[in-house]
Amino acid sequence: MSVSACLDARLASALTGLMRAALWEIGKAVGETVSEHRAEITRRDAENEALRRRLQELLAAGEAAVCGRSSGADGPPVKSRGAGRAERSCAQRESRGAAAGAVEASAL
């Protein structure tokens, strides 16, 4: 084997080793980044779910107050911010209930 061919083989071997090490480091960094992103997504999903539950509780409490199912210390319904939406929702529910009752009555 000529000197040139021997040097080419050694250089190729060294470069292959360096490329493998670089690819391993890149893969390791990407894996760590993916793990961090997954942890962040899991944390945000849990936070979003907790906020959804809290929103539902607040909407239910506000709707109950506006629809007269809950009263303050003096007796009248408690109104809160966003009560207009709850009033519309309560009125819509009542009108749907009346419409459903009319449909049931006409079916008899």
JSON list of C-alpha atoms in Angstrom, two decimals:
[
{"chain": "A", "resi": 1, "resn": "MET", "atom": "CA", "xyz": [0.00, 0.00, 0.00]},
{"chain": "A", "resi": 2, "resn": "SER", "atom": "CA", "xyz": [1.37, 3.39, -0.91]},
{"chain": "A", "resi": 3, "resn": "VAL", "atom": "CA", "xyz": [1.97, 6.13, 1.61]},
{"chain": "A", "resi": 4, "resn": "SER", "atom": "CA", "xyz": [-0.76, 8.19, 0.05]},
{"chain": "A", "resi": 5, "resn": "ALA", "atom": "CA", "xyz": [-3.31, 5.39, 0.31]},
{"chain": "A", "resi": 6, "resn": "CYS", "atom": "CA", "xyz": [-2.27, 4.70, 3.90]},
{"chain": "A", "resi": 7, "resn": "LEU", "atom": "CA", "xyz": [-2.71, 8.36, 4.86]},
{"chain": "A", "resi": 8, "resn": "ASP", "atom": "CA", "xyz": [-6.09, 8.45, 3.09]},
{"chain": "A", "resi": 9, "resn": "ALA", "atom": "CA", "xyz": [-7.24, 5.39, 5.06]},
{"chain": "A", "resi": 10, "resn": "ARG", "atom": "CA", "xyz": [-6.07, 6.84, 8.39]},
{"chain": "A", "resi": 11, "resn": "LEU", "atom": "CA", "xyz": [-7.66, 10.21, 7.60]},
{"chain": "A", "resi": 12, "resn": "ALA", "atom": "CA", "xyz": [-10.95, 8.56, 6.62]},
{"chain": "A", "resi": 13, "resn": "SER", "atom": "CA", "xyz": [-10.93, 6.51, 9.82]},
{"chain": "A", "resi": 14, "resn": "ALA", "atom": "CA", "xyz": [-10.24, 9.56, 11.97]},
{"chain": "A", "resi": 15, "resn": "LEU", "atom": "CA", "xyz": [-12.93, 11.60, 10.23]},
{"chain": "A", "resi": 16, "resn": "THR", "atom": "CA", "xyz": [-15.44, 8.77, 10.60]},
{"chain": "A", "resi": 17, "resn": "GLY", "atom": "CA", "xyz": [-14.73, 8.62, 14.33]},
{"chain": "A", "resi": 18, "resn": "LEU", "atom": "CA", "xyz": [-15.11, 12.40, 14.67]},
{"chain": "A", "resi": 19, "resn": "MET", "atom": "CA", "xyz": [-18.36, 12.34, 12.69]},
{"chain": "A", "resi": 20, "resn": "ARG", "atom": "CA", "xyz": [-19.76, 9.57, 14.87]},
{"chain": "A", "resi": 21, "resn": "ALA", "atom": "CA", "xyz": [-18.84, 11.48, 18.03]},
{"chain": "A", "resi": 22, "resn": "ALA", "atom": "CA", "xyz": [-20.39, 14.69, 16.66]},
{"chain": "A", "resi": 23, "resn": "LEU", "atom": "CA", "xyz": [-23.58, 12.88, 15.64]},
{"chain": "A", "resi": 24, "resn": "TRP", "atom": "CA", "xyz": [-23.81, 11.26, 19.08]},
{"chain": "A", "resi": 25, "resn": "GLU", "atom": "CA", "xyz": [-23.46, 14.69, 20.75]},
{"chain": "A", "resi": 26, "resn": "ILE", "atom": "CA", "xyz": [-26.09, 16.19, 18.44]},
{"chain": "A", "resi": 27, "resn": "GLY", "atom": "CA", "xyz": [-28.47, 13.30, 19.13]},
{"chain": "A", "resi": 28, "resn": "LYS", "atom": "CA", "xyz": [-27.92, 13.70, 22.86]},
{"chain": "A", "resi": 29, "resn": "ALA", "atom": "CA", "xyz": [-28.63, 17.46, 22.69]},
{"chain": "A", "resi": 30, "resn": "VAL", "atom": "CA", "xyz": [-31.76, 16.93, 20.59]},
{"chain": "A", "resi": 31, "resn": "GLY", "atom": "CA", "xyz": [-32.99, 14.24, 22.99]},
{"chain": "A", "resi": 32, "resn": "GLU", "atom": "CA", "xyz": [-32.53, 16.55, 25.97]},
{"chain": "A", "resi": 33, "resn": "THR", "atom": "CA", "xyz": [-34.33, 19.37, 24.18]},
{"chain": "A", "resi": 34, "resn": "VAL", "atom": "CA", "xyz": [-37.23, 17.10, 23.26]},
{"chain": "A", "resi": 35, "resn": "SER", "atom": "CA", "xyz": [-37.47, 15.93, 26.89]},
{"chain": "A", "resi": 36, "resn": "GLU", "atom": "CA", "xyz": [-37.53, 19.54, 28.10]},
{"chain": "A", "resi": 37, "resn": "HIS", "atom": "CA", "xyz": [-40.26, 20.42, 25.59]},
{"chain": "A", "resi": 38, "resn": "ARG", "atom": "CA", "xyz": [-42.34, 17.40, 26.58]},
{"chain": "A", "resi": 39, "resn": "ALA", "atom": "CA", "xyz": [-42.05, 18.33, 30.24]},
{"chain": "A", "resi": 40, "resn": "GLU", "atom": "CA", "xyz": [-43.13, 21.91, 29.42]},
{"chain": "A", "resi": 41, "resn": "ILE", "atom": "CA", "xyz": [-46.08, 20.66, 27.37]},
{"chain": "A", "resi": 42, "resn": "THR", "atom": "CA", "xyz": [-47.15, 18.35, 30.20]},
{"chain": "A", "resi": 43, "resn": "ARG", "atom": "CA", "xyz": [-46.90, 21.21, 32.70]},
{"chain": "A", "resi": 44, "resn": "ARG", "atom": "CA", "xyz": [-48.93, 23.53, 30.45]},
{"chain": "A", "resi": 45, "resn": "ASP", "atom": "CA", "xyz": [-51.55, 20.85, 29.80]},
{"chain": "A", "resi": 46, "resn": "ALA", "atom": "CA", "xyz": [-51.99, 20.37, 33.55]},
{"chain": "A", "resi": 47, "resn": "GLU", "atom": "CA", "xyz": [-52.19, 24.14, 34.08]},
{"chain": "A", "resi": 48, "resn": "ASN", "atom": "CA", "xyz": [-54.73, 24.52, 31.25]},
{"chain": "A", "resi": 49, "resn": "GLU", "atom": "CA", "xyz": [-56.88, 21.72, 32.68]},
{"chain": "A", "resi": 50, "resn": "ALA", "atom": "CA", "xyz": [-56.81, 23.34, 36.14]},
{"chain": "A", "resi": 51, "resn": "LEU", "atom": "CA", "xyz": [-57.79, 26.68, 34.60]},
{"chain": "A", "resi": 52, "resn": "ARG", "atom": "CA", "xyz": [-60.63, 25.03, 32.62]},
{"chain": "A", "resi": 53, "resn": "ARG", "atom": "CA", "xyz": [-61.99, 23.46, 35.82]},
{"chain": "A", "resi": 54, "resn": "ARG", "atom": "CA", "xyz": [-61.73, 26.78, 37.66]},
{"chain": "A", "resi": 55, "resn": "LEU", "atom": "CA", "xyz": [-63.47, 28.60, 34.81]},
{"chain": "A", "resi": 56, "resn": "GLN", "atom": "CA", "xyz": [-66.30, 26.04, 34.80]},
{"chain": "A", "resi": 57, "resn": "GLU", "atom": "CA", "xyz": [-66.67, 26.43, 38.56]},
{"chain": "A", "resi": 58, "resn": "LEU", "atom": "CA", "xyz": [-66.74, 30.23, 38.28]},
{"chain": "A", "resi": 59, "resn": "LEU", "atom": "CA", "xyz": [-69.21, 30.14, 35.39]},
{"chain": "A", "resi": 60, "resn": "ALA", "atom": "CA", "xyz": [-71.44, 27.72, 37.26]},
{"chain": "A", "resi": 61, "resn": "ALA", "atom": "CA", "xyz": [-71.30, 29.86, 40.40]},
{"chain": "A", "resi": 62, "resn": "GLY", "atom": "CA", "xyz": [-72.01, 33.05, 38.44]},
{"chain": "A", "resi": 63, "resn": "GLU", "atom": "CA", "xyz": [-74.84, 31.42, 36.51]},
{"chain": "A", "resi": 64, "resn": "ALA", "atom": "CA", "xyz": [-76.37, 30.04, 39.67]},
{"chain": "A", "resi": 65, "resn": "ALA", "atom": "CA", "xyz": [-76.22, 33.51, 41.25]},
{"chain": "A", "resi": 66, "resn": "VAL", "atom": "CA", "xyz": [-77.81, 35.20, 38.25]},
{"chain": "A", "resi": 67, "resn": "CYS", "atom": "CA", "xyz": [-80.51, 32.56, 37.81]},
{"chain": "A", "resi": 68, "resn": "GLY", "atom": "CA", "xyz": [-81.51, 33.02, 41.45]},
{"chain": "A", "resi": 69, "resn": "ARG", "atom": "CA", "xyz": [-80.31, 29.68, 42.72]},
{"chain": "A", "resi": 70, "resn": "SER", "atom": "CA", "xyz": [-77.86, 31.29, 45.07]},
{"chain": "A", "resi": 71, "resn": "SER", "atom": "CA", "xyz": [-78.47, 34.28, 47.27]},
{"chain": "A", "resi": 72, "resn": "GLY", "atom": "CA", "xyz": [-76.32, 36.72, 49.13]},
{"chain": "A", "resi": 73, "resn": "ALA", "atom": "CA", "xyz": [-76.52, 37.44, 52.85]},
{"chain": "A", "resi": 74, "resn": "ASP", "atom": "CA", "xyz": [-79.57, 39.70, 52.32]},
{"chain": "A", "resi": 75, "resn": "GLY", "atom": "CA", "xyz": [-81.41, 37.20, 50.18]},
{"chain": "A", "resi": 76, "resn": "PRO", "atom": "CA", "xyz": [-81.40, 38.70, 46.66]},
{"chain": "A", "resi": 77, "resn": "PRO", "atom": "CA", "xyz": [-79.38, 36.97, 43.95]},
{"chain": "A", "resi": 78, "resn": "VAL", "atom": "CA", "xyz": [-75.70, 37.82, 43.89]},
{"chain": "A", "resi": 79, "resn": "LYS", "atom": "CA", "xyz": [-74.50, 39.47, 40.68]},
{"chain": "A", "resi": 80, "resn": "SER", "atom": "CA", "xyz": [-70.91, 39.34, 39.58]},
{"chain": "A", "resi": 81, "resn": "ARG", "atom": "CA", "xyz": [-68.82, 40.49, 36.64]},
{"chain": "A", "resi": 82, "resn": "GLY", "atom": "CA", "xyz": [-70.02, 38.86, 33.47]},
{"chain": "A", "resi": 83, "resn": "ALA", "atom": "CA", "xyz": [-73.53, 38.52, 34.84]},
{"chain": "A", "resi": 84, "resn": "GLY", "atom": "CA", "xyz": [-75.02, 39.68, 31.52]},
{"chain": "A", "resi": 85, "resn": "ARG", "atom": "CA", "xyz": [-73.67, 36.61, 29.80]},
{"chain": "A", "resi": 86, "resn": "ALA", "atom": "CA", "xyz": [-74.97, 34.40, 32.58]},
{"chain": "A", "resi": 87, "resn": "GLU", "atom": "CA", "xyz": [-78.39, 36.07, 32.36]},
{"chain": "A", "resi": 88, "resn": "ARG", "atom": "CA", "xyz": [-78.52, 35.38, 28.63]},
{"chain": "A", "resi": 89, "resn": "SER", "atom": "CA", "xyz": [-77.40, 31.82, 29.23]},
{"chain": "A", "resi": 90, "resn": "CYS", "atom": "CA", "xyz": [-80.04, 31.35, 31.92]},
{"chain": "A", "resi": 91, "resn": "ALA", "atom": "CA", "xyz": [-82.74, 32.85, 29.70]},
{"chain": "A", "resi": 92, "resn": "GLN", "atom": "CA", "xyz": [-81.63, 30.70, 26.75]},
{"chain": "A", "resi": 93, "resn": "ARG", "atom": "CA", "xyz": [-81.74, 27.58, 28.89]},
{"chain": "A", "resi": 94, "resn": "GLU", "atom": "CA", "xyz": [-85.21, 28.47, 30.16]},
{"chain": "A", "resi": 95, "resn": "SER", "atom": "CA", "xyz": [-86.47, 29.13, 26.61]},
{"chain": "A", "resi": 96, "resn": "ARG", "atom": "CA", "xyz": [-84.99, 25.82, 25.40]},
{"chain": "A", "resi": 97, "resn": "GLY", "atom": "CA", "xyz": [-86.69, 24.08, 28.31]},
{"chain": "A", "resi": 98, "resn": "ALA", "atom": "CA", "xyz": [-90.02, 25.70, 27.42]},
{"chain": "A", "resi": 99, "resn": "ALA", "atom": "CA", "xyz": [-89.57, 24.80, 23.75]},
{"chain": "A", "resi": 100, "resn": "ALA", "atom": "CA", "xyz": [-88.73, 21.20, 24.66]},
{"chain": "A", "resi": 101, "resn": "GLY", "atom": "CA", "xyz": [-91.83, 21.05, 26.87]},
{"chain": "A", "resi": 102, "resn": "ALA", "atom": "CA", "xyz": [-93.96, 22.35, 23.99]},
{"chain": "A", "resi": 103, "resn": "VAL", "atom": "CA", "xyz": [-92.52, 19.74, 21.65]},
{"chain": "A", "resi": 104, "resn": "GLU", "atom": "CA", "xyz": [-93.22, 17.00, 24.18]},
{"chain": "A", "resi": 105, "resn": "ALA", "atom": "CA", "xyz": [-96.80, 18.27, 24.70]},
{"chain": "A", "resi": 106, "resn": "SER", "atom": "CA", "xyz": [-97.47, 18.37, 20.94]},
{"chain": "A", "resi": 107, "resn": "ALA", "atom": "CA", "xyz": [-96.13, 14.83, 20.56]},
{"chain": "A", "resi": 108, "resn": "LEU", "atom": "CA", "xyz": [-98.77, 13.57, 23.04]}
]
